[in-house]
Amino acid sequence: MPVSGRRIVPQRLIPLALLTAAAIGCQSTVGTPSPAIGLTAVVSAPPVRADRGMVVSSNFRASQVGREILRAGGNAVDAAVATGFALAVTHPSAGNIGGGGFMVVRFPDGNATAIDFREKAPLSAHARMFLDQAGEYSRAIHHNSHLAVGVPGTVAGFAKAQAAYGKLPWERVVEPAVDLAGEGFVLTRSLAGSMARIVEGYPQYPATVAAFSNGGVPFAAGEVFRQPDLAATLARIMRHGHDGFYRGETARLLAAEMRRGGGMITEADLARYEAKERTPVRGTYRGYDILGMPPPSSGGIAVVQMLNILEGYDLGAMGHNSAEYIHHLTEAMRLAFRDRASLVADMDFVDVPAERLTSKAYAAELRDGIDVARAGASAPSDVELPLPYESQETTHFSVVDADGMAVSVTYTLEQGYGSKIVVPGAGFLLNNEMGDFNANPGLTTVDGLIGTEPNTARPEQRMLSSMTPSILARDGELVAVIGSPGGRTIINSVLQVILNIVEFDMNIQEAVDAKRLHHQWLPDRIRIEAGGVTAQTVRELTDMGHTVVVRGSQGRANSIMIDARTGERLGAPDARAPDSGAAGHN
Ligand code: GLY
């Protein structure tokens, strides 16, 4: 069953250190990576418990803001929106009002909905906009320019969700973020360090240097960080809601920065932006119900597709992170990522066969192609690509309230600090989400580009995402709220947290802390978190034909689970994010 006090020591792993990372009465613990493969394991602290509600995010102050809203009588949507605005102040690398994302909501009666506030391409976008004057693909244009900025969706999404499903006045849920930006807060070492890197790395954007430094000098840990321009923008949003961002002063400032830097977004683009309410993707796995995000996210479809494939095997008997387990996961990942690349995009523009991709019958067909002892039989990865770096700088947060309403939100600026462009006078960062469109139709290269047609830039199309805010239920009862950052690794991180709960009976903190792995069809590499496997397991995988890379960390899967016996909310901040925190409402 979902919650167990049992400690899981993954097969063949030796427990090592217990490190504590405490924040606001929560603890989260991750084992130390060993210099040698296979000598590390994770020993988790207990999850944070609360009777009524829980907020878990990558910033403990933002989690506290969410809890305040629950205490003030707000529901999970109110708390999620307040947390999201607070993260735009306290977690600027990914929390945002200049980006976009997705929210999945499960109501206490089991009904569910999804809010799509993904960025969209401006009206003048076109498929060849990432080519330079010589007609060559330009990574700089695609990822690091004003042309890389998509029309932001976050404020529209929060306004839509809160108007439809929140309980408190709008002003009440935005106000804490206005206060945090205006009055400031004390910088942690981690945030001061990351802001210093932006200040030193982007002198070409004076508004960015001004926003994140003290007159050009990087802030030190312990100093108070105030953001007056951001406070003024948030105050306009507090007063005017959606229009406080998409019309008037904020829109004027954003469009002016686009004109200055050669970007495409106009005031007309901003005025036309709308968040969309969509029907969540639904799947089942061994008696559990999965709720996920539909396109333009690929996450919900891919997780359900992989779970359907994996349901045909006894994963629990294989042992967590054994060679046999990793092989089966990898073969399912290959198939889902192949279909993701070739078939999934914004459903408002492209016909996505979502029903077939998430059907048990299709999974059975795919399973027939898997060789249980040999790599790659299912979906050969016959184009050799390097494994791209996946930024961890999207962010996920989870909320559950006293009535059992659950909200799962993943939102992003794309890379850390997005485009690194702060809108002068408005104090917020712009995303570089246009980089999530394929570079140019047909352009698949050894440098890592996949040029499949559906996900190419068209006016007002939303770029394909991997963000996978998810909710797990069973027999009509809420079980867990799950999600993660990490680019394409997000999908596989969420898959593994679900499997850790269902197959390995881990409690939620163990499920979050356990080492994760990633394969994305192209390139043909399994990347496993440092310390996640033994040398013997790597040898067994290599003998099956896999290429294995052991390095880094994957995701920050801030999650919540319900104790099926007591009904308590169990918060699991992911200590891979140093400032993460769970705030419980008793
Ligand atoms: N930018 C990360 C994602 O949307 O998947």
Coordinates of C-alpha atoms and ligand atoms in Angstrom, one line a residue:
M1 CA 0.0 0.0 0.0
P2 CA 1.1 3.5 -0.5
V3 CA 2.6 4.4 2.8
S4 CA 5.0 2.2 4.5
G5 CA 7.5 2.8 7.2
R6 CA 9.7 0.1 5.7
R7 CA 13.1 1.3 4.6
I8 CA 14.0 0.2 1.1
V9 CA 17.7 -0.4 0.4
P10 CA 17.8 -0.8 -3.3
Q11 CA 19.1 -4.1 -4.4
R12 CA 22.9 -4.6 -4.1
L13 CA 23.4 -1.1 -2.7
I14 CA 25.2 -0.4 0.6
P15 CA 23.8 2.3 2.8
L16 CA 26.2 5.1 3.4
A17 CA 25.8 8.5 5.0
L18 CA 22.8 10.3 6.4
L19 CA 23.0 13.9 5.5
T20 CA 20.4 16.3 6.7
A21 CA 18.9 19.2 4.8
A22 CA 16.4 20.9 7.1
A23 CA 14.1 23.6 6.2
I24 CA 11.0 25.0 7.9
G25 CA 10.5 21.9 10.1
C26 CA 11.1 19.6 7.3
Q27 CA 13.9 17.3 6.6
S28 CA 15.0 15.6 3.5
T29 CA 18.0 13.4 3.1
V30 CA 20.0 12.2 0.2
G31 CA 23.0 9.8 0.4
T32 CA 26.4 11.0 -0.8
P33 CA 27.5 9.9 -4.2
S34 CA 30.5 7.6 -3.9
P35 CA 33.5 8.2 -6.1
A36 CA 33.2 4.6 -7.2
I37 CA 30.2 3.3 -9.0
G38 CA 27.9 1.2 -6.8
L39 CA 29.0 2.1 -3.3
T40 CA 26.3 4.5 -2.6
A41 CA 22.7 4.3 -1.5
V42 CA 20.1 6.6 -0.2
V43 CA 18.9 6.6 3.3
S44 CA 15.9 8.8 3.6
A45 CA 14.6 10.9 6.5
P46 CA 10.9 10.4 7.3
P47 CA 8.5 12.6 5.2
V48 CA 7.1 15.7 6.8
R49 CA 3.7 15.0 8.3
A50 CA 0.7 17.3 8.6
D51 CA -3.0 16.6 9.4
R52 CA -4.7 19.0 7.0
G53 CA -2.6 20.4 4.2
M54 CA 0.9 20.3 2.6
V55 CA 2.9 22.4 0.2
V56 CA 6.2 21.2 -1.2
S57 CA 8.3 23.3 -3.5
S58 CA 11.9 24.0 -4.4
N59 CA 11.9 27.1 -2.1
F60 CA 11.0 26.8 1.5
R61 CA 9.7 30.4 1.7
A62 CA 7.4 29.8 -1.2
S63 CA 6.1 26.7 0.5
Q64 CA 5.5 28.8 3.6
V65 CA 3.5 31.3 1.6
G66 CA 1.3 28.4 0.3
R67 CA 0.7 27.2 3.8
E68 CA -0.3 30.7 5.0
I69 CA -2.9 30.7 2.3
L70 CA -4.2 27.3 3.5
R71 CA -4.3 28.7 7.0
A72 CA -6.2 31.7 5.8
G73 CA -9.0 29.4 4.5
G74 CA -7.7 29.1 0.9
N75 CA -8.0 25.8 -0.9
A76 CA -5.2 23.9 -2.8
V77 CA -5.6 26.1 -6.0
D78 CA -5.3 29.3 -3.9
A79 CA -2.2 27.9 -2.2
A80 CA -0.7 26.7 -5.5
V81 CA -1.2 30.1 -7.2
A82 CA 0.3 31.9 -4.2
T83 CA 3.2 29.5 -4.1
G84 CA 3.8 30.0 -7.8
F85 CA 3.8 33.8 -7.5
A86 CA 6.1 33.5 -4.5
L87 CA 8.5 31.3 -6.4
A88 CA 8.8 34.0 -9.1
V89 CA 10.3 36.1 -6.3
T90 CA 12.3 33.6 -4.2
H91 CA 13.4 31.1 -6.9
P92 CA 14.2 33.3 -9.9
S93 CA 16.0 30.6 -11.9
A94 CA 12.7 28.9 -12.6
G95 CA 9.9 30.4 -10.7
N96 CA 8.4 32.9 -13.0
I97 CA 5.8 35.2 -14.4
G98 CA 7.6 35.5 -17.7
G99 CA 7.4 31.8 -18.6
G100 CA 4.7 29.1 -18.7
G101 CA 3.6 25.7 -17.5
F102 CA 0.9 23.3 -16.5
M103 CA -1.4 22.6 -13.6
V104 CA -3.3 19.4 -13.0
V105 CA -6.1 19.6 -10.4
R106 CA -7.9 16.6 -8.7
F107 CA -11.0 17.6 -6.8
P108 CA -12.1 15.8 -3.6
D109 CA -14.8 14.0 -5.6
G110 CA -12.3 12.5 -8.0
N111 CA -13.0 14.7 -10.9
A112 CA -10.0 16.4 -12.4
T113 CA -9.0 19.2 -14.8
A114 CA -5.8 20.6 -16.3
I115 CA -4.8 24.2 -17.0
D116 CA -2.4 24.7 -20.0
F117 CA -0.5 27.9 -19.6
R118 CA 2.4 27.0 -21.9
E119 CA 4.0 29.8 -23.8
K120 CA 3.1 30.1 -27.5
A121 CA 4.9 31.3 -30.6
P122 CA 4.3 34.9 -31.5
L123 CA 2.1 35.7 -34.5
S124 CA 5.1 36.3 -36.8
A125 CA 6.8 33.0 -35.9
H126 CA 7.7 30.5 -38.7
A127 CA 9.5 27.2 -39.0
R128 CA 12.7 28.6 -40.3
M129 CA 13.1 31.4 -37.7
F130 CA 16.1 29.7 -36.1
L131 CA 18.2 29.8 -39.2
D132 CA 20.8 32.6 -39.6
Q133 CA 21.3 34.8 -42.7
A134 CA 23.3 32.1 -44.4
G135 CA 20.4 29.7 -43.9
E136 CA 22.3 27.7 -41.3
Y137 CA 20.8 26.6 -38.0
S138 CA 21.8 28.9 -35.2
R139 CA 21.8 27.6 -31.7
A140 CA 22.3 31.2 -30.4
I141 CA 19.0 32.3 -32.1
H142 CA 17.2 29.2 -31.1
H143 CA 18.1 29.3 -27.4
N144 CA 19.9 32.6 -26.4
S145 CA 18.2 35.5 -28.1
H146 CA 15.1 37.7 -28.0
L147 CA 13.7 35.4 -30.7
A148 CA 13.9 32.5 -28.2
V149 CA 11.3 34.1 -26.1
G150 CA 7.8 32.7 -26.2
V151 CA 4.6 34.6 -25.3
P152 CA 4.4 34.0 -21.5
G153 CA 1.5 32.1 -20.0
T154 CA 2.0 31.9 -16.3
V155 CA -0.1 34.8 -15.2
A156 CA -3.0 33.8 -17.5
G157 CA -2.8 30.3 -16.1
F158 CA -2.8 31.3 -12.5
A159 CA -5.6 33.8 -13.1
K160 CA -7.8 31.3 -14.9
A161 CA -7.3 28.5 -12.4
Q162 CA -7.8 30.8 -9.4
A163 CA -11.0 32.4 -10.9
A164 CA -12.5 29.0 -11.7
Y165 CA -11.5 27.0 -8.7
G166 CA -10.0 29.2 -5.9
K167 CA -11.9 30.4 -2.9
L168 CA -10.0 33.5 -1.7
P169 CA -10.0 36.9 -3.3
W170 CA -7.3 37.2 -6.0
E171 CA -5.6 40.0 -4.3
R172 CA -5.1 37.8 -1.2
V173 CA -3.2 35.1 -3.1
V174 CA -0.9 37.5 -5.0
E175 CA -0.2 39.8 -2.0
P176 CA 2.5 37.7 -0.3
A177 CA 4.6 37.7 -3.5
V178 CA 4.3 41.5 -3.8
D179 CA 5.5 41.8 -0.2
L180 CA 8.4 39.3 -0.6
A181 CA 9.6 41.2 -3.7
G182 CA 9.2 44.7 -2.1
E183 CA 10.4 44.0 1.4
G184 CA 13.0 41.5 0.3
F185 CA 14.2 38.3 1.9
V186 CA 17.5 36.9 3.2
L187 CA 19.6 35.2 0.5
T188 CA 20.7 31.6 1.0
R189 CA 24.1 30.6 -0.1
S190 CA 22.7 28.6 -3.0
L191 CA 20.6 31.5 -4.4
A192 CA 23.3 34.1 -3.8
G193 CA 25.7 31.9 -5.7
S194 CA 23.4 31.3 -8.7
M195 CA 22.5 35.0 -9.0
A196 CA 26.2 35.9 -8.9
R197 CA 26.8 33.6 -11.9
I198 CA 24.1 35.4 -13.8
V199 CA 25.4 38.9 -12.9
E200 CA 28.9 38.0 -14.0
G201 CA 27.8 36.0 -17.1
Y202 CA 25.4 38.5 -18.7
P203 CA 26.8 42.0 -18.8
Q204 CA 25.0 42.5 -22.1
Y205 CA 21.7 42.7 -20.2
P206 CA 22.0 45.7 -17.9
A207 CA 18.5 45.3 -16.5
T208 CA 19.4 41.7 -15.5
V209 CA 22.6 42.8 -13.8
A210 CA 20.6 45.6 -12.0
A211 CA 17.9 43.2 -10.9
F212 CA 20.2 40.5 -9.4
S213 CA 23.1 42.6 -8.0
N214 CA 23.6 45.4 -5.5
G215 CA 24.6 48.2 -7.9
G216 CA 26.6 45.7 -10.0
V217 CA 28.2 43.9 -7.1
P218 CA 26.9 40.3 -6.6
F219 CA 24.9 39.8 -3.3
A220 CA 26.4 37.6 -0.6
A221 CA 24.5 34.9 1.3
G222 CA 22.8 36.5 4.3
E223 CA 22.1 39.8 2.6
V224 CA 18.6 41.0 2.0
F225 CA 17.5 40.9 -1.7
R226 CA 14.8 43.3 -2.8
Q227 CA 13.2 43.5 -6.2
P228 CA 11.2 46.8 -6.4
D229 CA 10.4 46.6 -10.2
L230 CA 9.2 43.1 -9.8
A231 CA 7.1 44.2 -6.8
A232 CA 5.5 46.9 -8.9
T233 CA 4.7 44.4 -11.7
L234 CA 3.2 42.0 -9.2
A235 CA 1.2 44.8 -7.7
R236 CA -0.3 45.6 -11.1
I237 CA -1.1 41.9 -11.4
M238 CA -2.7 41.9 -7.9
R239 CA -4.8 44.9 -8.9
H240 CA -5.8 44.0 -12.5
G241 CA -5.4 40.2 -12.6
H242 CA -4.7 38.8 -16.1
D243 CA -4.7 42.3 -17.6
G244 CA -2.1 43.5 -15.2
F245 CA 0.4 41.5 -17.2
Y246 CA -1.1 41.2 -20.7
R247 CA -2.2 44.8 -21.2
G248 CA -1.1 48.2 -20.0
E249 CA 2.2 49.1 -18.5
T250 CA 3.6 45.5 -18.2
A251 CA 2.7 44.6 -21.8
R252 CA 4.1 47.9 -23.0
L253 CA 7.5 47.4 -21.2
L254 CA 7.7 43.8 -22.5
A255 CA 7.0 44.7 -26.1
A256 CA 9.5 47.6 -25.9
E257 CA 12.2 45.2 -24.8
M258 CA 11.3 42.9 -27.7
R259 CA 11.7 45.8 -30.2
R260 CA 15.0 46.8 -28.6
G261 CA 16.5 43.3 -28.8
G262 CA 15.0 42.1 -32.2
G263 CA 12.4 39.8 -30.7
M264 CA 8.9 39.1 -32.2
I265 CA 6.5 39.5 -29.3
T266 CA 4.2 42.5 -29.7
E267 CA 1.4 44.0 -27.5
A268 CA -1.0 42.2 -29.9
D269 CA 0.6 38.8 -29.1
L270 CA 0.2 39.5 -25.4
A271 CA -3.4 40.7 -25.6
R272 CA -4.3 37.5 -27.5
Y273 CA -2.7 35.1 -25.0
E274 CA -5.2 32.8 -23.2
A275 CA -4.6 29.9 -20.9
K276 CA -6.6 26.8 -21.9
E277 CA -8.5 24.3 -19.7
R278 CA -7.9 20.8 -21.0
T279 CA -9.0 17.2 -20.1
P280 CA -6.2 15.4 -18.3
V281 CA -4.7 12.3 -19.7
R282 CA -5.8 9.3 -17.7
G283 CA -4.2 5.9 -17.3
T284 CA -4.1 2.9 -15.0
Y285 CA -1.3 0.8 -13.5
R286 CA -1.9 -2.2 -11.3
G287 CA -5.1 -0.7 -9.8
Y288 CA -3.8 2.9 -9.5
D289 CA -5.2 5.7 -11.6
I290 CA -2.8 8.2 -13.1
L291 CA -3.8 11.7 -14.1
G292 CA -1.4 13.6 -16.3
M293 CA -1.0 16.6 -18.6
P294 CA -2.1 16.3 -22.2
P295 CA -0.4 18.0 -25.1
P296 CA 1.3 20.4 -25.6
S297 CA 3.0 18.4 -22.9
S298 CA 4.2 15.0 -23.9
G299 CA 4.5 14.0 -20.3
G300 CA 1.1 12.5 -19.5
I301 CA 1.0 10.4 -22.7
A302 CA 4.5 9.2 -22.3
V303 CA 4.2 8.2 -18.6
V304 CA 0.9 6.3 -19.3
Q305 CA 2.4 4.6 -22.4
M306 CA 5.5 3.4 -20.4
L307 CA 3.4 2.2 -17.5
N308 CA 1.1 0.3 -19.9
I309 CA 4.2 -1.4 -21.4
L310 CA 5.7 -2.1 -18.0
E311 CA 2.5 -3.6 -16.6
G312 CA 3.3 -6.7 -18.5
Y313 CA 6.4 -7.5 -16.4
D314 CA 7.0 -8.3 -12.7
L315 CA 9.2 -5.3 -12.0
G316 CA 9.0 -5.7 -8.2
A317 CA 10.5 -9.1 -8.4
M318 CA 13.4 -7.8 -10.5
G319 CA 14.7 -5.6 -7.7
H320 CA 15.0 -1.8 -7.7
N321 CA 17.7 -0.6 -10.1
S322 CA 18.9 -4.1 -10.9
A323 CA 20.2 -4.7 -14.4
E324 CA 17.0 -6.5 -15.4
Y325 CA 14.8 -3.6 -14.0
I326 CA 16.9 -0.9 -15.8
H327 CA 16.8 -2.9 -19.0
H328 CA 13.0 -3.1 -19.0
L329 CA 12.6 0.6 -18.1
T330 CA 15.0 1.5 -20.8
E331 CA 13.2 -0.4 -23.5
A332 CA 9.9 1.2 -22.5
M333 CA 11.6 4.6 -22.5
R334 CA 13.0 4.1 -26.0
L335 CA 9.5 3.4 -27.4
A336 CA 7.8 6.3 -25.6
F337 CA 10.4 8.8 -26.6
R338 CA 10.4 7.6 -30.2
D339 CA 6.6 8.1 -30.4
R340 CA 7.0 11.4 -28.5
A341 CA 9.5 12.7 -31.1
S342 CA 7.5 11.7 -34.1
L343 CA 3.8 12.1 -33.1
V344 CA 3.3 14.5 -30.2
A345 CA 2.9 18.2 -30.4
D346 CA 0.3 20.9 -29.7
M347 CA -3.0 19.2 -30.3
D348 CA -4.6 22.4 -31.4
F349 CA -2.3 22.3 -34.5
V350 CA -1.4 18.6 -35.0
D351 CA -3.5 15.5 -34.9
V352 CA -2.0 13.5 -32.0
P353 CA -3.1 9.9 -31.7
A354 CA -3.3 10.2 -27.9
E355 CA -5.9 7.5 -27.4
R356 CA -3.9 4.9 -29.3
L357 CA -0.6 5.9 -27.6
T358 CA -2.2 5.5 -24.2
S359 CA -4.1 2.3 -24.9
K360 CA -3.3 -1.1 -23.3
A361 CA -3.6 -2.7 -26.8
Y362 CA -0.9 -0.5 -28.3
A363 CA 1.3 -1.2 -25.3
A364 CA 0.9 -5.0 -25.8
E365 CA 1.9 -4.6 -29.4
L366 CA 5.0 -2.6 -28.3
R367 CA 5.9 -5.2 -25.6
D368 CA 6.0 -7.9 -28.3
G369 CA 8.9 -6.1 -29.9
I370 CA 10.9 -5.9 -26.7
D371 CA 13.7 -8.5 -26.2
V372 CA 14.0 -9.1 -22.5
A373 CA 17.7 -9.7 -22.7
R374 CA 19.0 -7.5 -25.5
A375 CA 19.1 -3.7 -25.8
G376 CA 17.4 -1.8 -28.5
A377 CA 15.3 -4.5 -30.2
S378 CA 12.1 -2.5 -29.6
A379 CA 13.1 0.9 -31.1
P380 CA 16.6 0.9 -32.5
S381 CA 18.4 4.2 -31.8
D382 CA 20.2 4.2 -35.1
V383 CA 21.2 7.9 -35.2
E384 CA 24.1 8.6 -33.0
L385 CA 23.5 11.8 -31.0
P386 CA 25.3 13.2 -27.9
L387 CA 23.3 13.2 -24.7
P388 CA 22.1 16.8 -24.4
Y389 CA 22.4 18.7 -21.2
E390 CA 19.0 18.9 -19.5
S391 CA 18.6 21.9 -17.3
Q392 CA 17.1 21.2 -13.8
E393 CA 15.8 24.7 -13.8
T394 CA 12.2 24.1 -14.5
T395 CA 10.4 23.8 -11.1
H396 CA 7.7 21.6 -9.7
F397 CA 5.5 22.0 -6.7
S398 CA 2.7 20.0 -5.1
V399 CA -0.2 21.0 -2.9
V400 CA -2.9 19.1 -1.0
D401 CA -5.5 20.9 1.2
A402 CA -7.7 19.8 4.1
D403 CA -10.5 18.6 1.8
G404 CA -8.3 16.5 -0.3
M405 CA -8.1 18.8 -3.3
A406 CA -4.7 18.1 -5.0
V407 CA -2.8 20.4 -7.3
S408 CA 0.3 19.5 -9.3
V409 CA 2.2 22.3 -11.0
T410 CA 5.3 22.3 -13.1
Y411 CA 6.3 25.6 -14.7
T412 CA 9.4 27.0 -16.3
L413 CA 11.5 29.7 -18.0
E414 CA 13.1 26.7 -19.9
Q415 CA 16.8 27.1 -19.0
G416 CA 18.0 28.5 -15.6
Y417 CA 17.0 32.2 -15.6
G418 CA 15.4 31.5 -19.0
S419 CA 16.7 33.9 -21.7
K420 CA 18.6 35.8 -18.9
I421 CA 16.7 38.9 -20.2
V422 CA 15.0 41.0 -17.5
V423 CA 12.4 43.4 -18.8
P424 CA 13.7 46.8 -18.0
G425 CA 11.4 48.6 -15.6
A426 CA 9.3 45.5 -15.0
G427 CA 11.8 43.4 -13.1
F428 CA 10.9 39.9 -14.4
L429 CA 12.8 37.4 -16.5
L430 CA 11.7 36.3 -19.9
N431 CA 11.7 32.6 -20.9
N432 CA 13.7 31.0 -23.8
E433 CA 11.0 28.5 -24.4
M434 CA 11.1 28.8 -28.2
G435 CA 14.1 26.5 -27.9
D436 CA 11.6 23.7 -27.2
F437 CA 10.4 23.8 -30.8
N438 CA 12.4 21.7 -33.2
A439 CA 15.1 23.7 -35.0
N440 CA 14.0 23.2 -38.6
P441 CA 11.9 20.6 -40.3
G442 CA 14.0 17.6 -41.4
L443 CA 17.1 18.8 -39.5
T444 CA 18.2 15.8 -37.5
T445 CA 21.9 16.0 -36.7
V446 CA 24.7 14.4 -34.8
D447 CA 24.7 17.5 -32.7
G448 CA 21.5 16.5 -31.0
L449 CA 18.8 18.1 -33.1
I450 CA 15.7 16.1 -34.0
G451 CA 13.8 17.6 -36.9
T452 CA 10.5 15.8 -36.8
E453 CA 7.7 18.0 -38.3
P454 CA 4.9 18.3 -35.8
N455 CA 6.7 20.4 -33.2
T456 CA 8.0 23.2 -35.5
A457 CA 7.3 26.9 -34.8
R458 CA 4.0 28.2 -36.3
P459 CA 2.1 31.3 -35.3
E460 CA 0.4 30.8 -31.9
Q461 CA 1.4 27.1 -31.6
R462 CA 2.6 26.0 -28.2
M463 CA 6.0 24.2 -28.1
L464 CA 6.2 20.6 -27.1
S465 CA 7.0 20.1 -23.4
S466 CA 8.1 17.3 -21.2
M467 CA 6.6 18.8 -18.0
T468 CA 4.7 16.1 -16.3
P469 CA 2.7 17.3 -13.3
S470 CA 0.9 14.1 -12.2
I471 CA -1.6 12.8 -9.6
L472 CA -2.0 9.2 -8.5
A473 CA -5.2 7.8 -7.0
R474 CA -6.6 4.5 -6.1
D475 CA -10.1 3.3 -5.4
G476 CA -11.3 6.9 -5.7
E477 CA -8.9 8.1 -3.1
L478 CA -6.0 10.5 -3.6
V479 CA -2.6 8.7 -3.2
A480 CA 0.1 11.1 -4.4
V481 CA 1.0 14.4 -6.1
I482 CA 4.2 14.1 -8.2
G483 CA 6.3 16.1 -10.7
S484 CA 9.8 17.2 -11.4
P485 CA 12.0 19.6 -13.5
G486 CA 14.7 18.3 -15.8
G487 CA 13.8 18.7 -19.5
R488 CA 13.1 15.4 -21.1
T489 CA 14.3 13.6 -18.0
I490 CA 11.2 14.9 -16.2
I491 CA 9.0 12.2 -17.8
N492 CA 11.3 9.4 -16.6
S493 CA 11.7 10.9 -13.2
V494 CA 8.0 10.9 -12.7
L495 CA 7.7 7.4 -14.0
Q496 CA 10.2 6.2 -11.5
V497 CA 8.7 8.0 -8.5
I498 CA 5.4 6.2 -9.4
L499 CA 7.1 2.8 -9.8
N500 CA 9.0 3.3 -6.5
I501 CA 5.6 3.8 -4.7
V502 CA 3.7 1.0 -6.5
E503 CA 6.3 -1.6 -7.1
F504 CA 8.8 -1.1 -4.3
D505 CA 6.5 0.0 -1.5
M506 CA 8.7 3.0 -0.8
N507 CA 7.3 5.9 1.3
I508 CA 7.2 9.2 -0.5
Q509 CA 10.5 10.5 0.7
E510 CA 12.2 7.2 -0.2
A511 CA 10.5 7.3 -3.6
V512 CA 11.8 10.8 -4.2
D513 CA 15.3 10.3 -2.9
A514 CA 16.0 7.0 -4.8
K515 CA 18.5 7.3 -7.6
R516 CA 17.0 7.7 -11.1
L517 CA 17.9 6.9 -14.6
H518 CA 17.1 8.3 -18.1
H519 CA 17.0 7.1 -21.7
Q520 CA 15.3 9.1 -24.5
W521 CA 15.7 6.9 -27.6
L522 CA 18.2 9.3 -29.2
P523 CA 21.0 9.1 -28.3
D524 CA 21.3 5.4 -27.3
R525 CA 22.6 6.0 -23.7
I526 CA 21.3 5.2 -20.3
R527 CA 22.2 8.0 -17.9
I528 CA 22.1 6.9 -14.3
E529 CA 22.5 9.3 -11.3
A530 CA 25.8 9.1 -9.6
G531 CA 25.8 6.4 -7.1
G532 CA 22.6 4.8 -8.5
V533 CA 24.1 1.4 -9.6
T534 CA 26.9 -1.0 -8.8
A535 CA 29.8 -1.7 -11.2
Q536 CA 28.4 -5.2 -11.6
T537 CA 25.0 -3.8 -12.7
V538 CA 26.8 -1.6 -15.3
R539 CA 28.7 -4.7 -16.6
E540 CA 25.4 -6.7 -16.9
L541 CA 23.7 -3.8 -18.8
T542 CA 26.7 -3.4 -21.1
D543 CA 26.6 -7.2 -21.8
M544 CA 23.0 -6.7 -22.9
G545 CA 24.2 -4.1 -25.4
H546 CA 23.4 -0.9 -23.4
T547 CA 25.7 2.1 -23.2
V548 CA 25.7 3.4 -19.6
V549 CA 26.8 6.8 -18.3
V550 CA 26.8 7.3 -14.6
R551 CA 26.8 11.0 -13.6
G552 CA 25.0 14.0 -12.2
S553 CA 21.6 14.2 -10.6
Q554 CA 18.2 14.0 -12.2
G555 CA 15.2 16.2 -11.3
R556 CA 13.8 17.7 -8.1
A557 CA 10.6 15.8 -7.6
N558 CA 8.9 17.7 -4.8
S559 CA 6.0 15.4 -4.0
I560 CA 3.2 14.6 -1.5
M561 CA 1.5 11.4 -0.5
I562 CA -1.5 10.6 1.6
D563 CA -1.0 8.2 4.5
A564 CA -3.8 5.7 3.6
R565 CA -4.2 4.7 7.3
T566 CA -4.3 8.1 9.0
G567 CA -5.1 10.5 6.1
E568 CA -2.1 12.6 7.0
R569 CA -0.4 14.6 4.2
L570 CA 3.2 13.4 3.8
G571 CA 5.5 16.0 2.2
A572 CA 8.7 15.0 0.4
P573 CA 10.9 17.9 -0.6
D574 CA 13.7 16.8 -3.0
A575 CA 17.0 17.7 -1.4
R576 CA 18.6 17.7 -4.9
A577 CA 17.3 21.3 -4.7
P578 CA 19.1 22.8 -1.8
D579 CA 16.5 25.4 -0.8
S580 CA 13.5 23.0 -1.1
G581 CA 11.0 22.7 1.7
A582 CA 7.7 21.1 2.7
A583 CA 5.3 23.3 4.8
G584 CA 2.6 21.3 6.6
H585 CA -0.8 22.8 7.7
N586 CA -2.0 21.2 10.9
Ligands
GLY1 N1 11.3 23.5 -21.0 C1 11.1 22.3 -20.4 C2 9.9 21.6 -20.9 O1 8.9 22.2 -21.1 O2 9.9 20.4 -20.9

